[in-house]
Coordinates of C-alpha atoms and ligand atoms in Angstrom, one line a residue:
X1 CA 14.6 25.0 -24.7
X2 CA 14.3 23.6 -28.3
X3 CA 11.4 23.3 -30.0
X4 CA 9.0 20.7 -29.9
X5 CA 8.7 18.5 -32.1
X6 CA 5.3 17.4 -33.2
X7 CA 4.1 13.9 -33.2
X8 CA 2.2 14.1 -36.2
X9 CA 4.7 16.3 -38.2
X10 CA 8.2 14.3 -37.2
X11 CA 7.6 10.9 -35.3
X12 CA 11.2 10.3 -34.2
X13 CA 12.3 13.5 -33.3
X14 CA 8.9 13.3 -31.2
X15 CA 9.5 10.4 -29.6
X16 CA 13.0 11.0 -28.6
X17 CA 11.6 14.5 -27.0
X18 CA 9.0 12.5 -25.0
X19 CA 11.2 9.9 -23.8
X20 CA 13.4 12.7 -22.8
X21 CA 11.5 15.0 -21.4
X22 CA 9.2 12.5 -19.0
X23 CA 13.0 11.0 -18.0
X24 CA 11.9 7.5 -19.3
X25 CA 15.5 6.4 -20.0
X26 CA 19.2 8.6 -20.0
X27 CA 20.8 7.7 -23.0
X28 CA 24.5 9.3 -22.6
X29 CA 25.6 5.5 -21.7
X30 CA 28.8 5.8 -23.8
X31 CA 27.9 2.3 -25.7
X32 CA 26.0 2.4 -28.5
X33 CA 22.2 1.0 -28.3
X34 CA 22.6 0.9 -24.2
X35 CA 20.8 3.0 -22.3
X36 CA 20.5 3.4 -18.7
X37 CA 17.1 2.9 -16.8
X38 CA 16.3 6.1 -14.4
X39 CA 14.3 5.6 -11.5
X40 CA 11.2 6.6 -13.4
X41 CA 11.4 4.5 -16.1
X42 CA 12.7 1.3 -14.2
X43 CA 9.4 2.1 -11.8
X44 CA 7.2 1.6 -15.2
X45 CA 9.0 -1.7 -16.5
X46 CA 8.8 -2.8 -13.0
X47 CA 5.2 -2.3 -13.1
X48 CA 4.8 -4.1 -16.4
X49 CA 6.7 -6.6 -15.2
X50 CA 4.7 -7.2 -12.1
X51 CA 1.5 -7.6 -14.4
X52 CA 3.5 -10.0 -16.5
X53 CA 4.5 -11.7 -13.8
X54 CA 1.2 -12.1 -11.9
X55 CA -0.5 -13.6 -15.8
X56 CA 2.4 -16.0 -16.1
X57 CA 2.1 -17.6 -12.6
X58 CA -1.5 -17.6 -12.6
X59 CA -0.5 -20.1 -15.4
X60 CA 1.5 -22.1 -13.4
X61 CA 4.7 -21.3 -14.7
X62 CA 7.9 -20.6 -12.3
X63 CA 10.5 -18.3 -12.7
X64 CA 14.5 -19.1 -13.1
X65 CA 17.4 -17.0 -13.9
X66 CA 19.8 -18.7 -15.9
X67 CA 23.3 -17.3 -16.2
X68 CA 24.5 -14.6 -19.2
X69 CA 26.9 -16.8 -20.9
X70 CA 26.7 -19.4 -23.2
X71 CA 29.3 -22.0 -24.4
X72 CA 29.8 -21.6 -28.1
X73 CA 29.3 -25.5 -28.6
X74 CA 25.5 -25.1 -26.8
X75 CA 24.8 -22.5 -28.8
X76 CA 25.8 -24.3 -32.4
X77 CA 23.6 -27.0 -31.7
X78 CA 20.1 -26.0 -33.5
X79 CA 21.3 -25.0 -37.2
X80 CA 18.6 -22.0 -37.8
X81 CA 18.8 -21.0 -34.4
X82 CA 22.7 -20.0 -35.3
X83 CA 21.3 -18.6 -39.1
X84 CA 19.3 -16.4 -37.5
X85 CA 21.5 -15.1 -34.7
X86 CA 24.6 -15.5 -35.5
X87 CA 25.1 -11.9 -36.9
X88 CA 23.9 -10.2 -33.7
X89 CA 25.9 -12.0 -30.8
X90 CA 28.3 -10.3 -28.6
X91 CA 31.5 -13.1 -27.7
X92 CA 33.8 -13.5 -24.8
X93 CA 36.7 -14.5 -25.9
X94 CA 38.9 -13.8 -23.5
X95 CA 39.9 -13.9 -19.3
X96 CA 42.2 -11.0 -19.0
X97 CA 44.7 -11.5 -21.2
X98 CA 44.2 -15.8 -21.5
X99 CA 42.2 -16.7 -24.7
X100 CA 39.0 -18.8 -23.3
X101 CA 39.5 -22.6 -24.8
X102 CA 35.5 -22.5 -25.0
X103 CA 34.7 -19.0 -26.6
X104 CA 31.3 -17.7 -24.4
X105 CA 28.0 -15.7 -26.2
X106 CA 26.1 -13.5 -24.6
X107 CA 22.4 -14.3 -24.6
X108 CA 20.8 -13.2 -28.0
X109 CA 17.3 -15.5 -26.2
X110 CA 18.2 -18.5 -23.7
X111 CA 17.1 -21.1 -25.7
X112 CA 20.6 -22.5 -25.8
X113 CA 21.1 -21.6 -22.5
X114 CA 18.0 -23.5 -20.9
X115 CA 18.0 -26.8 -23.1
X116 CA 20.8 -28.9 -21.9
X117 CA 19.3 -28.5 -18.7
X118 CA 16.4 -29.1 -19.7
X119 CA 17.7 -32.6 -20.6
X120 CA 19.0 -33.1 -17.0
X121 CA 15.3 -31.7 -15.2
X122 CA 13.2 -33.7 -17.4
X123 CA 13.6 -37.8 -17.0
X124 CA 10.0 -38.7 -16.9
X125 CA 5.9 -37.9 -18.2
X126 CA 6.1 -36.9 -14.3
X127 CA 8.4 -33.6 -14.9
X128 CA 6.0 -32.6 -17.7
X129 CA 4.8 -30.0 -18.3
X130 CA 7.8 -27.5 -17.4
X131 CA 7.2 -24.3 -17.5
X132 CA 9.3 -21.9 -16.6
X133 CA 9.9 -17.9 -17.2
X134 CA 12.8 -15.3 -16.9
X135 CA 12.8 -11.6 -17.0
X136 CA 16.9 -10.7 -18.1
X137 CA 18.6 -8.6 -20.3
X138 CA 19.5 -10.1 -23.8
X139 CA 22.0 -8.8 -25.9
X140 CA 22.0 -8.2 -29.8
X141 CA 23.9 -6.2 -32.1
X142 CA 21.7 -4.5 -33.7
X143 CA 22.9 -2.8 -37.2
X144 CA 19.9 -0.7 -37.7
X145 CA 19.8 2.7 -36.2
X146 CA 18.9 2.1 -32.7
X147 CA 15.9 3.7 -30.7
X148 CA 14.8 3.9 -27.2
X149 CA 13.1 1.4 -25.5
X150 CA 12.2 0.1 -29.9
X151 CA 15.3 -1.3 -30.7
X152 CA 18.5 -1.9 -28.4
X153 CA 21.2 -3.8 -28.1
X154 CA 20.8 -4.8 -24.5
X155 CA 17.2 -5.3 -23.8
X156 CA 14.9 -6.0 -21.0
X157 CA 13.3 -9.2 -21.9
X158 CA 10.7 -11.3 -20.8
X159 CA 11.2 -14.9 -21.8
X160 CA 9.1 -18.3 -20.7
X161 CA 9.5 -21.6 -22.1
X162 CA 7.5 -24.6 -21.8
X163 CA 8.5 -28.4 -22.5
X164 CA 5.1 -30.6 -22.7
X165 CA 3.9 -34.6 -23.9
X166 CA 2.2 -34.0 -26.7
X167 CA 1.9 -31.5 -29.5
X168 CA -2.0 -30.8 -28.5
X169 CA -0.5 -29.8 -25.1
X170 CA 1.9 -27.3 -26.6
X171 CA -0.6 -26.2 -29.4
X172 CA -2.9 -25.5 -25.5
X173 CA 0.0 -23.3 -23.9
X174 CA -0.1 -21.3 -27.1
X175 CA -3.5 -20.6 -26.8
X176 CA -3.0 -19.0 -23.1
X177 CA 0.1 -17.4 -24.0
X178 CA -2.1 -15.2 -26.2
X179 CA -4.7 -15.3 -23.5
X180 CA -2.0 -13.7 -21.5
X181 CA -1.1 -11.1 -24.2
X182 CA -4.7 -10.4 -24.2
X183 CA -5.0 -9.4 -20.6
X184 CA -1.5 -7.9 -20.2
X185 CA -2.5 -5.5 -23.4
X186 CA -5.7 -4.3 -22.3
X187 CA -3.9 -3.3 -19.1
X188 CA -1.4 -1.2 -21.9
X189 CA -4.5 -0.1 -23.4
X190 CA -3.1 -1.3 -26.9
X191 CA -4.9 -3.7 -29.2
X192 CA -2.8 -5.4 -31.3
X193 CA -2.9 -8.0 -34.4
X194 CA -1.9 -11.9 -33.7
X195 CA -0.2 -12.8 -36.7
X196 CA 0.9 -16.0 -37.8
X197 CA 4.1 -15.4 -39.7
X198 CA 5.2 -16.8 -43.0
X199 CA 7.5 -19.3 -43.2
X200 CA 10.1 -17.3 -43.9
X201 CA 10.1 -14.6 -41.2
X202 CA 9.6 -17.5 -38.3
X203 CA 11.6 -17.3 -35.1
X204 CA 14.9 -18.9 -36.2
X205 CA 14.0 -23.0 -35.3
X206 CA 10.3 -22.1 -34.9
X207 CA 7.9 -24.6 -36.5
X208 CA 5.7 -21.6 -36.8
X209 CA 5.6 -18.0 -34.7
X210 CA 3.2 -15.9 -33.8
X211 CA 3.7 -12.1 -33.4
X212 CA 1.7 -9.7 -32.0
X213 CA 2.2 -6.4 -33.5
X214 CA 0.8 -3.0 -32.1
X215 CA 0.3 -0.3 -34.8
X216 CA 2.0 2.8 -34.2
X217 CA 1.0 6.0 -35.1
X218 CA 3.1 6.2 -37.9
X219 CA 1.2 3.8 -39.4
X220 CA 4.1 0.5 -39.1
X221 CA 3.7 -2.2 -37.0
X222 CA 5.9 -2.9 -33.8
X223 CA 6.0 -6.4 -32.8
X224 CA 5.5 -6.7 -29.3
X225 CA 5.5 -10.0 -28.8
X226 CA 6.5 -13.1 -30.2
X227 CA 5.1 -16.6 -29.5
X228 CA 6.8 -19.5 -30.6
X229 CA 5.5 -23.3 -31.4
X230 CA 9.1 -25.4 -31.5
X231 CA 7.6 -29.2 -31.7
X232 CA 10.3 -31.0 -31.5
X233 CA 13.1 -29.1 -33.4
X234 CA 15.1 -28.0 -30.3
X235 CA 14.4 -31.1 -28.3
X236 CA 15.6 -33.5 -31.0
X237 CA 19.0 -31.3 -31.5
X238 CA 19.3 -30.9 -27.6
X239 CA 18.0 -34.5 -26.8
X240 CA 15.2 -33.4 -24.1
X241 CA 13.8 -36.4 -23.8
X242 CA 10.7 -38.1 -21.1
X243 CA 10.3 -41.9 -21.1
X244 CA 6.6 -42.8 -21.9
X245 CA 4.1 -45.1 -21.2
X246 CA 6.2 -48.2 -22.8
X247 CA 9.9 -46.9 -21.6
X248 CA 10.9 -45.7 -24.8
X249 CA 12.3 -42.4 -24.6
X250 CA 10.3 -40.1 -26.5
X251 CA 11.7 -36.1 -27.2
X252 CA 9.6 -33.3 -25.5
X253 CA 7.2 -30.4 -27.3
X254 CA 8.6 -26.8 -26.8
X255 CA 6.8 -23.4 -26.8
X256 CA 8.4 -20.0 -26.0
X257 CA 6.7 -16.4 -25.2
X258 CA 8.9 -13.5 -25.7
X259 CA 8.6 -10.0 -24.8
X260 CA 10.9 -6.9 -24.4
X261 CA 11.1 -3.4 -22.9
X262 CA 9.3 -2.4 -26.6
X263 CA 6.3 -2.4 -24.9
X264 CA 7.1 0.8 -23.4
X265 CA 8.3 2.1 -26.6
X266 CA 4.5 0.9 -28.2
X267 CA 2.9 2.7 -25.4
X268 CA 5.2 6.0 -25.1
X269 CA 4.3 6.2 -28.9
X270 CA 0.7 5.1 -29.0
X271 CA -1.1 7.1 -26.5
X272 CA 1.6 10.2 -25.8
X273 CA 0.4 13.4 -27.2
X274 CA 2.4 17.4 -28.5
X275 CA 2.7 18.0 -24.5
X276 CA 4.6 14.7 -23.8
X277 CA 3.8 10.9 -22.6
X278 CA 0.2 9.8 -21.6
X279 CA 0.5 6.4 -19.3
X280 CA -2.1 4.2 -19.3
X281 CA -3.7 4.6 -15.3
X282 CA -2.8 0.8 -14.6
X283 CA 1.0 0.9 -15.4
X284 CA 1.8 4.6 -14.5
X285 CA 4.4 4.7 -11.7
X286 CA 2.2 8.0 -10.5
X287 CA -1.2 7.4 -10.8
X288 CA -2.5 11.1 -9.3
X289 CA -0.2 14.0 -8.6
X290 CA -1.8 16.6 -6.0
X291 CA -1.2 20.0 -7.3
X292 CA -1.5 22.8 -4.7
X293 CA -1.7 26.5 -5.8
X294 CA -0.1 28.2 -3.7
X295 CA 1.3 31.9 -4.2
X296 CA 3.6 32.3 -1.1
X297 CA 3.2 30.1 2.5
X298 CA -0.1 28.2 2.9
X299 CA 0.1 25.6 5.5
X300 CA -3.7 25.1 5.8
X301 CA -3.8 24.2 1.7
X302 CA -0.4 22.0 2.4
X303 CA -2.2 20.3 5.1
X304 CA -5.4 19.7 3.1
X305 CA -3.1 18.2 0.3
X306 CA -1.5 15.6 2.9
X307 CA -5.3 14.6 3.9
X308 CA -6.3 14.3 0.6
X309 CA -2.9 12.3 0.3
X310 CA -3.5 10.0 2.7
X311 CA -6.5 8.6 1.8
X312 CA -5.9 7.3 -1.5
X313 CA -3.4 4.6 0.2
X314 CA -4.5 2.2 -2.3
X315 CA -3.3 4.9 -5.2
X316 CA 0.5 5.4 -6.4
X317 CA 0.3 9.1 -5.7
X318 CA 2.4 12.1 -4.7
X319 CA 2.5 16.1 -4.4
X320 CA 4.7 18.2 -6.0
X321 CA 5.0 20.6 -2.8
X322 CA 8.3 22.3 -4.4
X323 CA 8.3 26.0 -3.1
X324 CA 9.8 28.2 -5.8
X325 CA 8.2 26.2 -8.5
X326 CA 5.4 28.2 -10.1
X327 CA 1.5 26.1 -10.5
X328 CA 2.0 26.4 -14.8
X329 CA 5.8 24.7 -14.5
X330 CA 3.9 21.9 -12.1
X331 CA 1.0 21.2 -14.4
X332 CA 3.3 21.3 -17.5
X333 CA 5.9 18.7 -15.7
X334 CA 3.1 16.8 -14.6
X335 CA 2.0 16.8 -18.4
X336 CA 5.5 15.7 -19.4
X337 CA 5.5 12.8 -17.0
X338 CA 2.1 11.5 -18.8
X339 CA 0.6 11.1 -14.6
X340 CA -3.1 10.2 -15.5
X341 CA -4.7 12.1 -13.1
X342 CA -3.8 15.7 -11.1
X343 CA -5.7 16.8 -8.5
X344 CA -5.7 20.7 -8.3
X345 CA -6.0 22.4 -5.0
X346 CA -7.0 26.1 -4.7
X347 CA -8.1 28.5 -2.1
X348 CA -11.4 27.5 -3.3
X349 CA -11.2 24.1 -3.1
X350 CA -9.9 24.4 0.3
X351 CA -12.7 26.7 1.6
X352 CA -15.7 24.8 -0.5
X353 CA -14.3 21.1 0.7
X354 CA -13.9 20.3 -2.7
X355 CA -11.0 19.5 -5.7
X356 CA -10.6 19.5 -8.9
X357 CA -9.6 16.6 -10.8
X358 CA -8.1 16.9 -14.4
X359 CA -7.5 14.1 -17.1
X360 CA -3.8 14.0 -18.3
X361 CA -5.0 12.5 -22.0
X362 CA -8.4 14.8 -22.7
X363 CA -7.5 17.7 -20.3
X364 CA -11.0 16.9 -18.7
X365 CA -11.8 18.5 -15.5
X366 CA -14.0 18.4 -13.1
X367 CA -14.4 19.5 -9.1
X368 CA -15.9 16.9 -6.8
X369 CA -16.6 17.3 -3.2
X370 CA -14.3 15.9 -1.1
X371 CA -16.4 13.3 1.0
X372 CA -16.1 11.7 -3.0
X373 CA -12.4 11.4 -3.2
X374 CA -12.1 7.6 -3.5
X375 CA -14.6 6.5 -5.7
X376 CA -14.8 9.5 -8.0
X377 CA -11.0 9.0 -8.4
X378 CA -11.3 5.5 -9.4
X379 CA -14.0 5.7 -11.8
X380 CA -12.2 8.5 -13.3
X381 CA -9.1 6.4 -14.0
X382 CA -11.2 3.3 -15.1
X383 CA -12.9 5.3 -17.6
X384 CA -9.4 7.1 -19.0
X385 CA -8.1 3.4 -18.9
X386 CA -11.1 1.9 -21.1
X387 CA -11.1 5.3 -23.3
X388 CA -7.7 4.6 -24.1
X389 CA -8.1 1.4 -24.9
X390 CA -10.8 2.3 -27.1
X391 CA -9.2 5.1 -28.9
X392 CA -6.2 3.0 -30.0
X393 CA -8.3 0.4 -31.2
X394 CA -10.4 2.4 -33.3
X395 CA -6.9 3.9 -34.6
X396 CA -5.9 0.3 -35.3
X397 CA -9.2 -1.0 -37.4
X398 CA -9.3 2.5 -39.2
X399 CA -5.7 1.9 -40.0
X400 CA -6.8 -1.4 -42.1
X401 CA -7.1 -1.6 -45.8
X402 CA -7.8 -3.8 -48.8
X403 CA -6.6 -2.3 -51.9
X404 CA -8.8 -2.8 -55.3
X405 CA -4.7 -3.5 -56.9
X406 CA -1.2 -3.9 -55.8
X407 CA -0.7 -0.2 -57.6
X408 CA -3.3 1.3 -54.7
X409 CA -0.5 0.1 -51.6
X410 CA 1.1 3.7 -51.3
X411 CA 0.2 4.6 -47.5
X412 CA 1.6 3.6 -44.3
X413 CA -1.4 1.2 -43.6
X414 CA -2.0 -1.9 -42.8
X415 CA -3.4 -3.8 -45.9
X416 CA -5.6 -6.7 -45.9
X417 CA -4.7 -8.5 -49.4
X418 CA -5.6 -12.2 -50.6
X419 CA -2.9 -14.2 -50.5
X420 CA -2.3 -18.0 -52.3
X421 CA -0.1 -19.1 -49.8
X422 CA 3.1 -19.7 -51.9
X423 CA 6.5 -18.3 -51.0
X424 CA 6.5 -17.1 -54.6
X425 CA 3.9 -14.7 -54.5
X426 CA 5.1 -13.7 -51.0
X427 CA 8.0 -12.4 -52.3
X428 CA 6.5 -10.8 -55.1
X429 CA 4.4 -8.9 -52.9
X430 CA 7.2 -7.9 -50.3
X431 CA 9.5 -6.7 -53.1
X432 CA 7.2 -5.2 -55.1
X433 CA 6.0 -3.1 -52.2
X434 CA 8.5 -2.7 -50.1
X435 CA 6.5 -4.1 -47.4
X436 CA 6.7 -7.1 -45.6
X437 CA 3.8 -10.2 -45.4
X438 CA 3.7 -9.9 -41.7
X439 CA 1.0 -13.2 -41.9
X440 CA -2.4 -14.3 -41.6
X441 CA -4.6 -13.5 -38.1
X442 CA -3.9 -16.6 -35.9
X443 CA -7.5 -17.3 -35.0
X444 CA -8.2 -17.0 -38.5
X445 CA -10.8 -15.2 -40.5
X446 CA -13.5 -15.5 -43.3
X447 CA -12.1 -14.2 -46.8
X448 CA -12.2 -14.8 -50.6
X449 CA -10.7 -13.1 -53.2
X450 CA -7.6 -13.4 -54.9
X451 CA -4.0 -13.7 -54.5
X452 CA -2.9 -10.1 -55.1
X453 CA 0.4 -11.5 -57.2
X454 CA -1.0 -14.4 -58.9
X455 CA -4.8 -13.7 -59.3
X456 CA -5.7 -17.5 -58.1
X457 CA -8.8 -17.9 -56.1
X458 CA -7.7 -18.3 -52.4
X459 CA -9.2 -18.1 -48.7
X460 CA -7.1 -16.3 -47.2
X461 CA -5.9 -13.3 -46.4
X462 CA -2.7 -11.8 -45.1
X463 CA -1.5 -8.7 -43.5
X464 CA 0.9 -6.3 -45.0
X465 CA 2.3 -3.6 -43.5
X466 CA 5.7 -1.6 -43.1
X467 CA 7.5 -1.9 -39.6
X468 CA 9.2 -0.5 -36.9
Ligands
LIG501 ZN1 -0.3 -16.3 -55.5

């Protein structure tokens, strides 16, 4: 066995470890940046996803599947759109050995995918809003080193796009996108910072983006999330169009809400701890693992583990019941797997009608008769759930900073700095730092001070921070 590598002493080899060790994802896929989902780690997505899924339709949206491939002439359409993906897309360009007369992209985003149909679903005020999600892989070539889960080259992704009237309506489907982000985080237990972006780090055709970025351990941000206001930029170049009122045709305001597998990556790295992943009680794929003790053939402990079993129906739970596996190797794999909760049964919890309940992220335990099973189990896993929460937001607000002088930004930490507003200073800032302006808090926020490059008085402040 190697040696483990510490999360506070080396980060990446760390996380690697983790992900490893709790079988999260096999990486021996033999393309670069492509990893194959195990049972155990498709379960978590899938669980994500199911939250995800249950906020966006509570919101009325609906979900499609729209196919991989993209015609090159679609895709050209929006001119940032192309800027800012061109680099990363994967062509087709052939059918067997027959050169394709329309070269075909995979999807970097569907954007271009969705829009021309758009134009075809939408003919009148009476097909507005449209709202619509996804959940599909996406494919970019990424150049950076690539990391589990962080940064792929075929992701899970998480995509819904909305067509509305009026800009006020779109600027309102923002609003509970973030609303969504809100809940679907505290069910992650992991706070995160709405940032507006600058202008120049915008989603490519964006008339502004929002990010929402998780602060990692390391002390960099990890966007998690990207909401998008479009106005009218993609409906004008992809003429999606509704006729008002008066018959004039009149083009359509567009939102997106992205998100990707990262939010594993954000929570594997947030909560997990030297003895392997933590999982947040709500997500985990094994909420309670039921560990007997056993030294040698028990059948009365094995069949007060089934009862015990089979009354937490509502509960993702199972019992590692392997024979020639030793109690230490169970708790340590259970450990590894980041299960919340572990019930330990003993001789003496058998003979006192009781068990013993232990905390995967404190190590916590305590024994509880059994007549309390249910409801000591479930406050047990909202309080780890609302702990953990906490716990990573106080990491997060302890992690922010305002320094006196642009000499005092040395640490990986998020600094609060005054900020003119001008894509001057901006780049002064980002240069002279080696950071990047990641934006000012979307809700906004009372400040004065001065622009950190310029001096000028200003009322705002911005976020700068290294990233993942
Ligand atoms: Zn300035």
């Amino acid at each position: 066995m190697t040696e483990k590598g510490k999360k506070h002493e080396n980060f990446s080899e760390w996380y690697n470890q983790v992900i490893e060790k709790a079988n999260l994802t096999d990486k021996r896929y033999p393309v670069k940046g492509m990893n194959i989902w195990t049972p155990y780690g498709w379960k978590l997505m899938s669980l994500i996803d199911a939250e995800t899924r249950r906020l966006i339709e509570k919101a009325d949206h609906q979900e499609v599947k729209f196919p991989l491939l993209i015609p090159e002439e679609e895709f050209q359409k929006e001119a940032d759109h192309i800027k800012g993906f061109g680099d990363e897309v994967y062509w087709v360009s052939h059918a067997g050995s027959t050169k394709l007369d329309v070269p075909l992209l995979l999807r970097p985003t569907s954007e271009t995918a969705m829009y021309p149909i758009f134009d075809l679903w939408i003919r009148s005020h009476a097909d507005l809003p449209l709202k619509i999600y996804q959940m599909v892989n996406v494919f970019r070539y990424e150049t950076k080193q690539t990391r589990a889960f962080m940064r792929m080259r075929e992701i899970h992704f998480f995509e819904a796009h909305t067509c509305h009237v009026t800009k006020e309506d779109a600027e309102a489907q923002i609003k509970q996108d973030l609303e969504i982000m809100d809940s679907l985080a505290k069910k992650l237990c992991m706070p995160y910072l709405k940032l507006k972006r600058t202008d120049w780090d915008k989603f490519p055709g964006a008339h502004y983006s929002v990010g929402g970025d998780a602060l990692l351990p390391t002390g960099r941000l990890l966007q998690i999330a990207g909401i998008h206001q479009y106005l009218t930029n993609f409906s004008e170049a992809y003429d999606i169009t509704f006729e008002g009122v008066d018959g004039e045709h009149l083009p359509v305001h567009q939102t997106t809400y992205g998100m990707s597998e990262r939010l594993i990556g954000a929570v594997v790295a947030m909560h997990g701890d030297d003895n392997g992943v933590v999982l947040p009680p709500t997500i985990a794929p094994i909420q309670v693992r039921i560990i007997p003790i056993l030294y040698g053939e028990n059948q009365e402990l094995m069949d007060y583990c089934d009862k015990i079993k089979n009354r937490l129906s509502d509960t993702r739970v199972d019992i590692d019941d392997r024979e020639d596996i030793r109690p230490g190797s169970k708790f340590f794999d259970s450990e590894e797997k980041g299960i919340p909760i572990r019930i330990d049964v003993g001789n003496r919890e058998l003979e006192n009608k009781e068990l013993t309940l232990v905390r995967r992220d404190t190590g916590d335990k305590t024994t509880i008769p059994l007549s309390e099973l249910e409801t000591a189990l479930q406050e047990l896993m909202n309080k780890m759930q609302d702990e953990m929460y906490q716990r990573a937001k106080e990491f997060l607000h302890k992690n922010i900073v305002e320094p006196e002088d642009i000499s005092d930004i040395k640490e990986e930490k998020i600094y609060r700095i005054g900020w003119c507003g001008t894509l001057r200073c901006g780049e002064g800032i980002e240069e002279s730092t080696d950071r990047n302006l990641l934006g000012t808090l979307y809700e906004g926020e009372e400040f004065k001070g001065k622009c950190l490059w310029c001096d000028k008085e200003t009322d705002t402040a911005a976020y700068l921070c290294n990233t993942h």
